[in-house]
Amino acid sequence: SSRVEKGGKGKGGSYGRSEKKPIWELMKDTRAQRWTRMPFEFSVEAEAAFVSKATMPVAVGRGSWNTKGARYSLHFGKMTCFVKDHHGERLVPLRRLDGKEKQTHPDPTSEHPRLARLKSGVIDDWLTNDAFFTAFSAHIGLGAVDPSTIFDFKYNEDWRGYTREFKPSKRGGVDYYVPIGCKRFAVKVKGKYDGGDNTWMRMDDKGWAVAYHGTSQAGCWGILQKGLQAGGGQAHASGTDVRTGQKIGNGIYCSPGLSVPLNYGDKGASIAGHAVQIVMQCRVRPSAIKRCHDENSNRDAYWVINDPSDIRPYGVLVKPK
């Protein structure tokens, strides 16, 4: 049988047996089969999302109780939680108990689906930081290079396994859709630009907009070294911006949607023997966007950025085929 560790008390204390309120727990250590009871505020947020019958992954843990800044994303359909903290990132089992501490979800008469999948061996995550960097460095002949000089893996994000979209949020006044099906390997960019001012990375309207640019494994290194540069194909150079009427001109092509960059990406890329597609995730200065199409009516719109300094790669997306 599994063990339970009590989580820390939040502002309102931990749920207790006498309060008759639901309890939420995570199995942070699947090898030890040990459940960790989460703090009061976590359970409040989780229960509110659960009662609302949320079908999309739900982020919780933004309260003051979360002093270490860990990130949690709950998926009630699979009863899992994506955890990102100082230990790294992982997908762990999630469960709900009633006020009498009896498990209600998932079905207590069956093995937790996440544990069953782990036991069956079908989850063998080959897309690790080591596998990614080994493939990355092999294509460019880097040799013995410290990955931390190029990447900042603690900011990685993994959206593989999700089939339904997250609700869009705003980046630089433009809708940002999470790149479902991809894993992002974070580029080391914090403090790199604007004299260390990271405002461009903000996750709201004050930050720059998110755009995608298809590339090859070999092309990644040049982009990370020198930035993106305008290519030879400039199909819309003589056209006009659909909003402002300004001439589009030559520039770097990108899109707020993922579909087009994936089509332009490397068709023969592979990591650890698995076929993948590579796309650069970038931020673009909102005022610098020349629109060949309007993203409000076409998410796969083409954007052109005339000045390379107005587009900044901050992640390498890997999408398994």
PDB file of C-alpha atoms in Angstrom:
ATOM      1  CA  SER A   1       0.000   0.000   0.000  1.00  0.00           C
ATOM      2  CA  SER A   2       1.173   3.549  -0.643  1.00  0.00           C
ATOM      3  CA  ARG A   3       2.181   5.993   2.054  1.00  0.00           C
ATOM      4  CA  VAL A   4       1.023   9.576   2.560  1.00  0.00           C
ATOM      5  CA  GLU A   5       3.129  12.567   3.493  1.00  0.00           C
ATOM      6  CA  LYS A   6       1.441  15.663   4.838  1.00  0.00           C
ATOM      7  CA  GLY A   7       1.971  18.767   2.753  1.00  0.00           C
ATOM      8  CA  GLY A   8       2.844  22.134   4.235  1.00  0.00           C
ATOM      9  CA  LYS A   9       0.135  24.318   5.685  1.00  0.00           C
ATOM     10  CA  GLY A  10      -1.088  27.176   3.595  1.00  0.00           C
ATOM     11  CA  LYS A  11      -2.643  30.381   4.845  1.00  0.00           C
ATOM     12  CA  GLY A  12      -5.797  28.515   5.837  1.00  0.00           C
ATOM     13  CA  GLY A  13      -4.049  25.418   7.176  1.00  0.00           C
ATOM     14  CA  SER A  14      -4.320  21.899   5.780  1.00  0.00           C
ATOM     15  CA  TYR A  15      -7.589  20.170   5.124  1.00  0.00           C
ATOM     16  CA  GLY A  16      -8.409  17.899   8.015  1.00  0.00           C
ATOM     17  CA  ARG A  17     -10.717  14.942   8.500  1.00  0.00           C
ATOM     18  CA  SER A  18     -13.161  17.061  10.525  1.00  0.00           C
ATOM     19  CA  GLU A  19     -13.565  19.687   7.809  1.00  0.00           C
ATOM     20  CA  LYS A  20     -15.311  17.244   5.451  1.00  0.00           C
ATOM     21  CA  LYS A  21     -13.689  18.876   2.455  1.00  0.00           C
ATOM     22  CA  PRO A  22     -11.975  17.201  -0.510  1.00  0.00           C
ATOM     23  CA  ILE A  23      -8.238  16.599  -0.347  1.00  0.00           C
ATOM     24  CA  TRP A  24      -5.878  16.561  -3.303  1.00  0.00           C
ATOM     25  CA  GLU A  25      -2.637  14.591  -3.347  1.00  0.00           C
ATOM     26  CA  LEU A  26       0.244  14.004  -5.729  1.00  0.00           C
ATOM     27  CA  MET A  27       2.501  10.972  -5.972  1.00  0.00           C
ATOM     28  CA  LYS A  28       5.738  12.857  -6.476  1.00  0.00           C
ATOM     29  CA  ASP A  29       7.801   9.708  -5.993  1.00  0.00           C
ATOM     30  CA  THR A  30       6.285   6.872  -8.038  1.00  0.00           C
ATOM     31  CA  ARG A  31       9.056   4.467  -7.155  1.00  0.00           C
ATOM     32  CA  ALA A  32       8.332   4.752  -3.433  1.00  0.00           C
ATOM     33  CA  GLN A  33       4.549   4.831  -4.086  1.00  0.00           C
ATOM     34  CA  ARG A  34       4.322   7.809  -1.736  1.00  0.00           C
ATOM     35  CA  TRP A  35       1.438  10.272  -1.882  1.00  0.00           C
ATOM     36  CA  THR A  36       2.029  13.873  -0.814  1.00  0.00           C
ATOM     37  CA  ARG A  37      -0.904  15.846   0.562  1.00  0.00           C
ATOM     38  CA  MET A  38      -0.910  19.258  -1.018  1.00  0.00           C
ATOM     39  CA  PRO A  39      -1.417  22.532   0.901  1.00  0.00           C
ATOM     40  CA  PHE A  40      -4.815  24.057   1.572  1.00  0.00           C
ATOM     41  CA  GLU A  41      -4.713  26.601  -1.261  1.00  0.00           C
ATOM     42  CA  PHE A  42      -3.687  23.949  -3.807  1.00  0.00           C
ATOM     43  CA  SER A  43      -6.707  21.820  -2.869  1.00  0.00           C
ATOM     44  CA  VAL A  44      -9.010  24.842  -3.054  1.00  0.00           C
ATOM     45  CA  GLU A  45      -7.813  25.685  -6.563  1.00  0.00           C
ATOM     46  CA  ALA A  46      -7.871  22.057  -7.701  1.00  0.00           C
ATOM     47  CA  GLU A  47     -11.361  21.462  -6.335  1.00  0.00           C
ATOM     48  CA  ALA A  48     -12.750  24.613  -7.966  1.00  0.00           C
ATOM     49  CA  ALA A  49     -11.408  23.507 -11.360  1.00  0.00           C
ATOM     50  CA  PHE A  50     -12.627  19.948 -10.806  1.00  0.00           C
ATOM     51  CA  VAL A  51     -16.148  21.064  -9.876  1.00  0.00           C
ATOM     52  CA  SER A  52     -16.267  23.291 -12.974  1.00  0.00           C
ATOM     53  CA  LYS A  53     -15.647  20.113 -15.005  1.00  0.00           C
ATOM     54  CA  ALA A  54     -12.588  21.573 -16.693  1.00  0.00           C
ATOM     55  CA  THR A  55     -11.591  19.461 -19.684  1.00  0.00           C
ATOM     56  CA  MET A  56      -8.377  21.319 -20.448  1.00  0.00           C
ATOM     57  CA  PRO A  57      -5.169  21.267 -18.377  1.00  0.00           C
ATOM     58  CA  VAL A  58      -5.506  23.715 -15.491  1.00  0.00           C
ATOM     59  CA  ALA A  59      -2.620  25.669 -13.955  1.00  0.00           C
ATOM     60  CA  VAL A  60      -2.676  26.003 -10.156  1.00  0.00           C
ATOM     61  CA  GLY A  61      -0.241  27.173  -7.516  1.00  0.00           C
ATOM     62  CA  ARG A  62      -0.002  30.891  -8.170  1.00  0.00           C
ATOM     63  CA  GLY A  63      -0.769  31.843  -4.567  1.00  0.00           C
ATOM     64  CA  SER A  64       1.613  33.129  -1.902  1.00  0.00           C
ATOM     65  CA  TRP A  65       1.810  29.638  -0.387  1.00  0.00           C
ATOM     66  CA  ASN A  66       3.920  28.508  -3.338  1.00  0.00           C
ATOM     67  CA  THR A  67       7.088  30.135  -2.019  1.00  0.00           C
ATOM     68  CA  LYS A  68       9.449  28.140  -4.264  1.00  0.00           C
ATOM     69  CA  GLY A  69       7.615  29.028  -7.456  1.00  0.00           C
ATOM     70  CA  ALA A  70       6.810  25.460  -8.485  1.00  0.00           C
ATOM     71  CA  ARG A  71       4.404  25.080 -11.399  1.00  0.00           C
ATOM     72  CA  TYR A  72       1.517  22.641 -11.499  1.00  0.00           C
ATOM     73  CA  SER A  73      -0.801  21.769 -14.390  1.00  0.00           C
ATOM     74  CA  LEU A  74      -3.690  19.403 -13.639  1.00  0.00           C
ATOM     75  CA  HIS A  75      -5.308  17.086 -16.170  1.00  0.00           C
ATOM     76  CA  PHE A  76      -8.476  15.629 -14.649  1.00  0.00           C
ATOM     77  CA  GLY A  77      -9.199  13.314 -17.582  1.00  0.00           C
ATOM     78  CA  LYS A  78      -5.963  11.442 -16.908  1.00  0.00           C
ATOM     79  CA  MET A  79      -5.733  12.387 -13.206  1.00  0.00           C
ATOM     80  CA  THR A  80      -2.174  13.582 -13.677  1.00  0.00           C
ATOM     81  CA  CYS A  81      -0.235  16.687 -12.735  1.00  0.00           C
ATOM     82  CA  PHE A  82       2.657  18.146 -14.688  1.00  0.00           C
ATOM     83  CA  VAL A  83       5.105  19.421 -12.066  1.00  0.00           C
ATOM     84  CA  LYS A  84       7.963  21.801 -12.728  1.00  0.00           C
ATOM     85  CA  ASP A  85      10.115  22.652  -9.711  1.00  0.00           C
ATOM     86  CA  HIS A  86      13.731  22.709  -8.525  1.00  0.00           C
ATOM     87  CA  HIS A  87      13.890  18.932  -9.033  1.00  0.00           C
ATOM     88  CA  GLY A  88      13.056  19.270 -12.729  1.00  0.00           C
ATOM     89  CA  GLU A  89       9.865  18.485 -14.630  1.00  0.00           C
ATOM     90  CA  ARG A  90       7.743  15.350 -14.545  1.00  0.00           C
ATOM     91  CA  LEU A  91       4.241  13.993 -14.974  1.00  0.00           C
ATOM     92  CA  VAL A  92       2.927  12.496 -11.736  1.00  0.00           C
ATOM     93  CA  PRO A  93      -0.285  10.780 -10.551  1.00  0.00           C
ATOM     94  CA  LEU A  94      -3.017  12.935  -9.035  1.00  0.00           C
ATOM     95  CA  ARG A  95      -5.870  11.815  -6.785  1.00  0.00           C
ATOM     96  CA  ARG A  96      -8.867  13.264  -4.978  1.00  0.00           C
ATOM     97  CA  LEU A  97     -10.062  12.193  -1.519  1.00  0.00           C
ATOM     98  CA  ASP A  98     -13.302  13.131   0.198  1.00  0.00           C
ATOM     99  CA  GLY A  99     -13.569  14.654   3.687  1.00  0.00           C
ATOM    100  CA  LYS A 100     -13.268  11.196   5.212  1.00  0.00           C
ATOM    101  CA  GLU A 101     -10.018  10.653   3.342  1.00  0.00           C
ATOM    102  CA  LYS A 102     -11.479   8.041   1.017  1.00  0.00           C
ATOM    103  CA  GLN A 103     -10.329   8.174  -2.589  1.00  0.00           C
ATOM    104  CA  THR A 104     -13.021   9.247  -5.048  1.00  0.00           C
ATOM    105  CA  HIS A 105     -10.957   9.872  -8.221  1.00  0.00           C
ATOM    106  CA  PRO A 106      -9.618   8.032 -10.069  1.00  0.00           C
ATOM    107  CA  ASP A 107     -11.580   4.842  -9.463  1.00  0.00           C
ATOM    108  CA  PRO A 108     -10.177   3.454  -6.190  1.00  0.00           C
ATOM    109  CA  THR A 109     -10.998  -0.124  -7.205  1.00  0.00           C
ATOM    110  CA  SER A 110      -8.482  -0.003 -10.068  1.00  0.00           C
ATOM    111  CA  GLU A 111      -4.811   0.848 -10.265  1.00  0.00           C
ATOM    112  CA  HIS A 112      -4.141   4.503 -10.965  1.00  0.00           C
ATOM    113  CA  PRO A 113      -3.965   4.835 -14.781  1.00  0.00           C
ATOM    114  CA  ARG A 114      -0.667   6.687 -14.653  1.00  0.00           C
ATOM    115  CA  LEU A 115       0.934   4.011 -12.490  1.00  0.00           C
ATOM    116  CA  ALA A 116      -0.448   1.316 -14.769  1.00  0.00           C
ATOM    117  CA  ARG A 117       1.129   2.983 -17.790  1.00  0.00           C
ATOM    118  CA  LEU A 118       4.448   3.378 -16.022  1.00  0.00           C
ATOM    119  CA  LYS A 119       4.378  -0.275 -14.981  1.00  0.00           C
ATOM    120  CA  SER A 120       3.572  -1.422 -18.516  1.00  0.00           C
ATOM    121  CA  GLY A 121       6.654   0.349 -19.818  1.00  0.00           C
ATOM    122  CA  VAL A 122       4.802   2.226 -22.546  1.00  0.00           C
ATOM    123  CA  ILE A 123       6.091   5.510 -21.158  1.00  0.00           C
ATOM    124  CA  ASP A 124       9.759   5.546 -22.028  1.00  0.00           C
ATOM    125  CA  ASP A 125      10.616   9.169 -22.421  1.00  0.00           C
ATOM    126  CA  TRP A 126      13.396   9.237 -24.974  1.00  0.00           C
ATOM    127  CA  LEU A 127      13.222  13.012 -25.446  1.00  0.00           C
ATOM    128  CA  THR A 128      15.478  13.930 -22.543  1.00  0.00           C
ATOM    129  CA  ASN A 129      17.787  16.920 -22.243  1.00  0.00           C
ATOM    130  CA  ASP A 130      20.774  14.641 -22.879  1.00  0.00           C
ATOM    131  CA  ALA A 131      19.228  13.053 -25.975  1.00  0.00           C
ATOM    132  CA  PHE A 132      18.255  16.453 -27.363  1.00  0.00           C
ATOM    133  CA  PHE A 133      21.666  18.013 -26.808  1.00  0.00           C
ATOM    134  CA  THR A 134      23.508  14.962 -28.130  1.00  0.00           C
ATOM    135  CA  ALA A 135      21.557  15.196 -31.396  1.00  0.00           C
ATOM    136  CA  PHE A 136      21.903  18.978 -31.483  1.00  0.00           C
ATOM    137  CA  SER A 137      25.683  18.973 -30.978  1.00  0.00           C
ATOM    138  CA  ALA A 138      26.253  16.042 -33.381  1.00  0.00           C
ATOM    139  CA  HIS A 139      24.814  18.046 -36.270  1.00  0.00           C
ATOM    140  CA  ILE A 140      27.105  21.006 -35.701  1.00  0.00           C
ATOM    141  CA  GLY A 141      30.282  19.301 -34.450  1.00  0.00           C
ATOM    142  CA  LEU A 142      30.343  21.071 -31.126  1.00  0.00           C
ATOM    143  CA  GLY A 143      32.194  18.347 -29.286  1.00  0.00           C
ATOM    144  CA  ALA A 144      32.466  18.696 -25.508  1.00  0.00           C
ATOM    145  CA  VAL A 145      30.395  21.796 -24.826  1.00  0.00           C
ATOM    146  CA  ASP A 146      28.484  22.565 -21.653  1.00  0.00           C
ATOM    147  CA  PRO A 147      24.767  22.656 -22.608  1.00  0.00           C
ATOM    148  CA  SER A 148      24.163  25.351 -19.970  1.00  0.00           C
ATOM    149  CA  THR A 149      26.095  27.853 -22.089  1.00  0.00           C
ATOM    150  CA  ILE A 150      23.411  27.584 -24.785  1.00  0.00           C
ATOM    151  CA  PHE A 151      20.254  26.293 -23.111  1.00  0.00           C
ATOM    152  CA  ASP A 152      18.444  26.859 -19.827  1.00  0.00           C
ATOM    153  CA  PHE A 153      16.674  23.529 -19.396  1.00  0.00           C
ATOM    154  CA  LYS A 154      14.909  24.494 -16.171  1.00  0.00           C
ATOM    155  CA  TYR A 155      12.559  26.584 -18.325  1.00  0.00           C
ATOM    156  CA  ASN A 156      11.657  23.695 -20.644  1.00  0.00           C
ATOM    157  CA  GLU A 157       7.975  23.047 -21.288  1.00  0.00           C
ATOM    158  CA  ASP A 158       6.412  19.769 -22.437  1.00  0.00           C
ATOM    159  CA  TRP A 159       3.073  19.729 -24.259  1.00  0.00           C
ATOM    160  CA  ARG A 160       3.343  16.223 -25.693  1.00  0.00           C
ATOM    161  CA  GLY A 161       0.416  13.970 -24.902  1.00  0.00           C
ATOM    162  CA  TYR A 162      -2.125  16.788 -25.012  1.00  0.00           C
ATOM    163  CA  THR A 163      -4.599  16.555 -27.869  1.00  0.00           C
ATOM    164  CA  ARG A 164      -6.914  19.438 -27.018  1.00  0.00           C
ATOM    165  CA  GLU A 165      -5.867  23.042 -27.062  1.00  0.00           C
ATOM    166  CA  PHE A 166      -5.382  25.302 -24.078  1.00  0.00           C
ATOM    167  CA  LYS A 167      -7.400  28.494 -23.967  1.00  0.00           C
ATOM    168  CA  PRO A 168      -5.331  31.165 -25.766  1.00  0.00           C
ATOM    169  CA  SER A 169      -3.662  33.915 -23.768  1.00  0.00           C
ATOM    170  CA  LYS A 170      -2.164  37.193 -24.926  1.00  0.00           C
ATOM    171  CA  ARG A 171       1.449  37.932 -25.755  1.00  0.00           C
ATOM    172  CA  GLY A 172       2.116  41.411 -27.100  1.00  0.00           C
ATOM    173  CA  GLY A 173      -1.567  41.908 -27.885  1.00  0.00           C
ATOM    174  CA  VAL A 174      -1.728  38.754 -30.027  1.00  0.00           C
ATOM    175  CA  ASP A 175      -3.370  35.431 -29.180  1.00  0.00           C
ATOM    176  CA  TYR A 176      -0.839  32.838 -28.086  1.00  0.00           C
ATOM    177  CA  TYR A 177      -1.728  29.184 -28.548  1.00  0.00           C
ATOM    178  CA  VAL A 178       0.363  26.599 -26.726  1.00  0.00           C
ATOM    179  CA  PRO A 179       2.268  24.390 -29.222  1.00  0.00           C
ATOM    180  CA  ILE A 180       0.378  21.171 -28.509  1.00  0.00           C
ATOM    181  CA  GLY A 181       2.355  18.007 -29.230  1.00  0.00           C
ATOM    182  CA  CYS A 182       5.765  19.657 -28.804  1.00  0.00           C
ATOM    183  CA  LYS A 183       8.463  19.832 -26.172  1.00  0.00           C
ATOM    184  CA  ARG A 184      10.298  23.116 -25.872  1.00  0.00           C
ATOM    185  CA  PHE A 185      13.974  23.210 -24.978  1.00  0.00           C
ATOM    186  CA  ALA A 186      14.580  26.664 -23.552  1.00  0.00           C
ATOM    187  CA  VAL A 187      17.351  28.809 -24.988  1.00  0.00           C
ATOM    188  CA  LYS A 188      19.471  30.801 -22.544  1.00  0.00           C
ATOM    189  CA  VAL A 189      18.175  34.322 -23.181  1.00  0.00           C
ATOM    190  CA  LYS A 190      17.400  35.754 -19.741  1.00  0.00           C
ATOM    191  CA  GLY A 191      19.293  39.023 -19.369  1.00  0.00           C
ATOM    192  CA  LYS A 192      20.751  38.783 -22.886  1.00  0.00           C
ATOM    193  CA  TYR A 193      18.981  41.724 -24.506  1.00  0.00           C
ATOM    194  CA  ASP A 194      18.126  45.347 -23.759  1.00  0.00           C
ATOM    195  CA  GLY A 195      20.758  45.728 -21.078  1.00  0.00           C
ATOM    196  CA  GLY A 196      19.281  42.879 -19.071  1.00  0.00           C
ATOM    197  CA  ASP A 197      15.680  44.126 -19.258  1.00  0.00           C
ATOM    198  CA  ASN A 198      13.499  41.032 -19.759  1.00  0.00           C
ATOM    199  CA  THR A 199      10.234  42.889 -20.413  1.00  0.00           C
ATOM    200  CA  TRP A 200      10.104  41.402 -23.915  1.00  0.00           C
ATOM    201  CA  MET A 201       9.645  37.963 -22.313  1.00  0.00           C
ATOM    202  CA  ARG A 202       6.631  38.951 -20.228  1.00  0.00           C
ATOM    203  CA  MET A 203       3.612  36.692 -20.526  1.00  0.00           C
ATOM    204  CA  ASP A 204       1.083  39.463 -21.138  1.00  0.00           C
ATOM    205  CA  ASP A 205       0.413  42.384 -23.478  1.00  0.00           C
ATOM    206  CA  LYS A 206       3.598  44.141 -22.353  1.00  0.00           C
ATOM    207  CA  GLY A 207       5.745  41.298 -23.676  1.00  0.00           C
ATOM    208  CA  TRP A 208       6.512  40.623 -27.324  1.00  0.00           C
ATOM    209  CA  ALA A 209       4.262  38.429 -29.460  1.00  0.00           C
ATOM    210  CA  VAL A 210       5.026  34.722 -29.983  1.00  0.00           C
ATOM    211  CA  ALA A 211       5.877  33.451 -33.461  1.00  0.00           C
ATOM    212  CA  TYR A 212       7.230  30.218 -34.953  1.00  0.00           C
ATOM    213  CA  HIS A 213       9.889  29.637 -37.600  1.00  0.00           C
ATOM    214  CA  GLY A 214      10.594  26.263 -39.194  1.00  0.00           C
ATOM    215  CA  THR A 215      14.206  25.159 -39.469  1.00  0.00           C
ATOM    216  CA  SER A 216      16.548  22.151 -39.526  1.00  0.00           C
ATOM    217  CA  GLN A 217      18.616  20.575 -36.776  1.00  0.00           C
ATOM    218  CA  ALA A 218      21.769  21.886 -38.422  1.00  0.00           C
ATOM    219  CA  GLY A 219      20.207  25.323 -38.849  1.00  0.00           C
ATOM    220  CA  CYS A 220      19.491  25.712 -35.136  1.00  0.00           C
ATOM    221  CA  TRP A 221      23.088  26.484 -34.243  1.00  0.00           C
ATOM    222  CA  GLY A 222      23.456  29.290 -36.764  1.00  0.00           C
ATOM    223  CA  ILE A 223      20.187  30.828 -35.596  1.00  0.00           C
ATOM    224  CA  LEU A 224      21.202  30.671 -31.933  1.00  0.00           C
ATOM    225  CA  GLN A 225      24.635  32.122 -32.729  1.00  0.00           C
ATOM    226  CA  LYS A 226      23.718  34.904 -35.130  1.00  0.00           C
ATOM    227  CA  GLY A 227      19.959  35.252 -34.905  1.00  0.00           C
ATOM    228  CA  LEU A 228      17.444  34.761 -37.683  1.00  0.00           C
ATOM    229  CA  GLN A 229      18.250  36.234 -41.084  1.00  0.00           C
ATOM    230  CA  ALA A 230      16.118  36.895 -44.155  1.00  0.00           C
ATOM    231  CA  GLY A 231      16.179  33.985 -46.608  1.00  0.00           C
ATOM    232  CA  GLY A 232      16.139  33.901 -50.379  1.00  0.00           C
ATOM    233  CA  GLY A 233      12.423  33.226 -50.803  1.00  0.00           C
ATOM    234  CA  GLN A 234      10.597  36.551 -50.423  1.00  0.00           C
ATOM    235  CA  ALA A 235       7.236  35.759 -51.960  1.00  0.00           C
ATOM    236  CA  HIS A 236       5.384  38.651 -50.293  1.00  0.00           C
ATOM    237  CA  ALA A 237       8.091  41.321 -50.540  1.00  0.00           C
ATOM    238  CA  SER A 238       6.141  43.420 -53.032  1.00  0.00           C
ATOM    239  CA  GLY A 239       2.841  42.974 -51.200  1.00  0.00           C
ATOM    240  CA  THR A 240       1.265  45.220 -48.589  1.00  0.00           C
ATOM    241  CA  ASP A 241       0.398  44.738 -44.944  1.00  0.00           C
ATOM    242  CA  VAL A 242      -3.282  43.733 -44.719  1.00  0.00           C
ATOM    243  CA  ARG A 243      -3.831  46.152 -41.807  1.00  0.00           C
ATOM    244  CA  THR A 244      -1.613  49.152 -42.469  1.00  0.00           C
ATOM    245  CA  GLY A 245      -1.190  49.062 -46.254  1.00  0.00           C
ATOM    246  CA  GLN A 246       2.588  49.454 -45.854  1.00  0.00           C
ATOM    247  CA  LYS A 247       4.892  47.622 -48.219  1.00  0.00           C
ATOM    248  CA  ILE A 248       5.982  44.323 -46.694  1.00  0.00           C
ATOM    249  CA  GLY A 249       9.509  44.227 -48.110  1.00  0.00           C
ATOM    250  CA  ASN A 250      12.203  41.653 -47.458  1.00  0.00           C
ATOM    251  CA  GLY A 251      12.466  40.006 -44.091  1.00  0.00           C
ATOM    252  CA  ILE A 252      12.230  36.935 -41.922  1.00  0.00           C
ATOM    253  CA  TYR A 253       9.099  34.835 -42.347  1.00  0.00           C
ATOM    254  CA  CYS A 254       7.314  33.442 -39.310  1.00  0.00           C
ATOM    255  CA  SER A 255       3.795  32.668 -38.174  1.00  0.00           C
ATOM    256  CA  PRO A 256       1.709  32.908 -34.977  1.00  0.00           C
ATOM    257  CA  GLY A 257       0.486  29.396 -35.781  1.00  0.00           C
ATOM    258  CA  LEU A 258       2.507  26.195 -35.731  1.00  0.00           C
ATOM    259  CA  SER A 259       1.228  24.417 -38.853  1.00  0.00           C
ATOM    260  CA  VAL A 260       3.101  26.392 -41.527  1.00  0.00           C
ATOM    261  CA  PRO A 261       6.503  26.385 -39.744  1.00  0.00           C
ATOM    262  CA  LEU A 262       6.200  22.629 -39.239  1.00  0.00           C
ATOM    263  CA  ASN A 263       5.746  22.222 -42.990  1.00  0.00           C
ATOM    264  CA  TYR A 264       8.870  24.285 -43.630  1.00  0.00           C
ATOM    265  CA  GLY A 265      10.929  22.471 -41.009  1.00  0.00           C
ATOM    266  CA  ASP A 266      13.459  19.676 -41.422  1.00  0.00           C
ATOM    267  CA  LYS A 267      11.738  16.581 -42.849  1.00  0.00           C
ATOM    268  CA  GLY A 268      14.602  14.234 -41.956  1.00  0.00           C
ATOM    269  CA  ALA A 269      15.401  15.266 -38.385  1.00  0.00           C
ATOM    270  CA  SER A 270      15.775  12.618 -35.697  1.00  0.00           C
ATOM    271  CA  ILE A 271      16.616  12.366 -31.999  1.00  0.00           C
ATOM    272  CA  ALA A 272      17.534   9.086 -30.292  1.00  0.00           C
ATOM    273  CA  GLY A 273      16.291   7.219 -33.361  1.00  0.00           C
ATOM    274  CA  HIS A 274      12.899   8.948 -33.401  1.00  0.00           C
ATOM    275  CA  ALA A 275      11.726  11.070 -36.320  1.00  0.00           C
ATOM    276  CA  VAL A 276      10.978  14.645 -35.235  1.00  0.00           C
ATOM    277  CA  GLN A 277      10.249  18.088 -36.609  1.00  0.00           C
ATOM    278  CA  ILE A 278      12.120  21.191 -35.449  1.00  0.00           C
ATOM    279  CA  VAL A 279      10.674  24.686 -35.063  1.00  0.00           C
ATOM    280  CA  MET A 280      12.114  27.788 -33.411  1.00  0.00           C
ATOM    281  CA  GLN A 281       9.812  29.480 -30.913  1.00  0.00           C
ATOM    282  CA  CYS A 282      10.443  33.221 -31.040  1.00  0.00           C
ATOM    283  CA  ARG A 283       9.265  36.524 -29.667  1.00  0.00           C
ATOM    284  CA  VAL A 284       8.683  39.361 -32.134  1.00  0.00           C
ATOM    285  CA  ARG A 285       8.293  43.071 -31.500  1.00  0.00           C
ATOM    286  CA  PRO A 286       4.563  43.698 -32.074  1.00  0.00           C
ATOM    287  CA  SER A 287       5.120  46.999 -33.903  1.00  0.00           C
ATOM    288  CA  ALA A 288       7.562  45.303 -36.302  1.00  0.00           C
ATOM    289  CA  ILE A 289       5.098  42.722 -37.645  1.00  0.00           C
ATOM    290  CA  LYS A 290       4.241  43.055 -41.342  1.00  0.00           C
ATOM    291  CA  ARG A 291       1.117  40.996 -41.922  1.00  0.00           C
ATOM    292  CA  CYS A 292       0.676  39.086 -45.174  1.00  0.00           C
ATOM    293  CA  HIS A 293      -2.543  37.766 -43.611  1.00  0.00           C
ATOM    294  CA  ASP A 294      -4.521  38.744 -40.516  1.00  0.00           C
ATOM    295  CA  GLU A 295      -4.075  36.256 -37.678  1.00  0.00           C
ATOM    296  CA  ASN A 296      -7.505  37.144 -36.289  1.00  0.00           C
ATOM    297  CA  SER A 297      -9.076  35.336 -39.229  1.00  0.00           C
ATOM    298  CA  ASN A 298      -6.193  33.002 -40.119  1.00  0.00           C
ATOM    299  CA  ARG A 299      -4.081  31.576 -37.314  1.00  0.00           C
ATOM    300  CA  ASP A 300      -1.576  30.289 -39.881  1.00  0.00           C
ATOM    301  CA  ALA A 301      -0.961  33.796 -41.152  1.00  0.00           C
ATOM    302  CA  TYR A 302       2.417  34.726 -42.606  1.00  0.00           C
ATOM    303  CA  TRP A 303       4.281  37.481 -40.795  1.00  0.00           C
ATOM    304  CA  VAL A 304       7.402  39.218 -42.086  1.00  0.00           C
ATOM    305  CA  ILE A 305       9.940  40.875 -39.771  1.00  0.00           C
ATOM    306  CA  ASN A 306      12.201  43.265 -41.680  1.00  0.00           C
ATOM    307  CA  ASP A 307      14.827  43.854 -38.980  1.00  0.00           C
ATOM    308  CA  PRO A 308      16.483  40.733 -37.497  1.00  0.00           C
ATOM    309  CA  SER A 309      16.792  42.522 -34.145  1.00  0.00           C
ATOM    310  CA  ASP A 310      12.994  42.483 -33.872  1.00  0.00           C
ATOM    311  CA  ILE A 311      12.746  38.685 -33.676  1.00  0.00           C
ATOM    312  CA  ARG A 312      14.370  36.690 -30.849  1.00  0.00           C
ATOM    313  CA  PRO A 313      14.471  32.871 -30.649  1.00  0.00           C
ATOM    314  CA  TYR A 314      13.908  31.657 -27.095  1.00  0.00           C
ATOM    315  CA  GLY A 315      13.091  27.977 -27.535  1.00  0.00           C
ATOM    316  CA  VAL A 316      13.693  24.986 -29.802  1.00  0.00           C
ATOM    317  CA  LEU A 317      10.474  23.027 -30.285  1.00  0.00           C
ATOM    318  CA  VAL A 318      10.685  19.328 -30.988  1.00  0.00           C
ATOM    319  CA  LYS A 319       7.565  17.593 -32.307  1.00  0.00           C
ATOM    320  CA  PRO A 320       7.707  13.784 -32.591  1.00  0.00           C
ATOM    321  CA  LYS A 321       6.204  12.501 -35.835  1.00  0.00           C
TER     322      LYS A 321
END
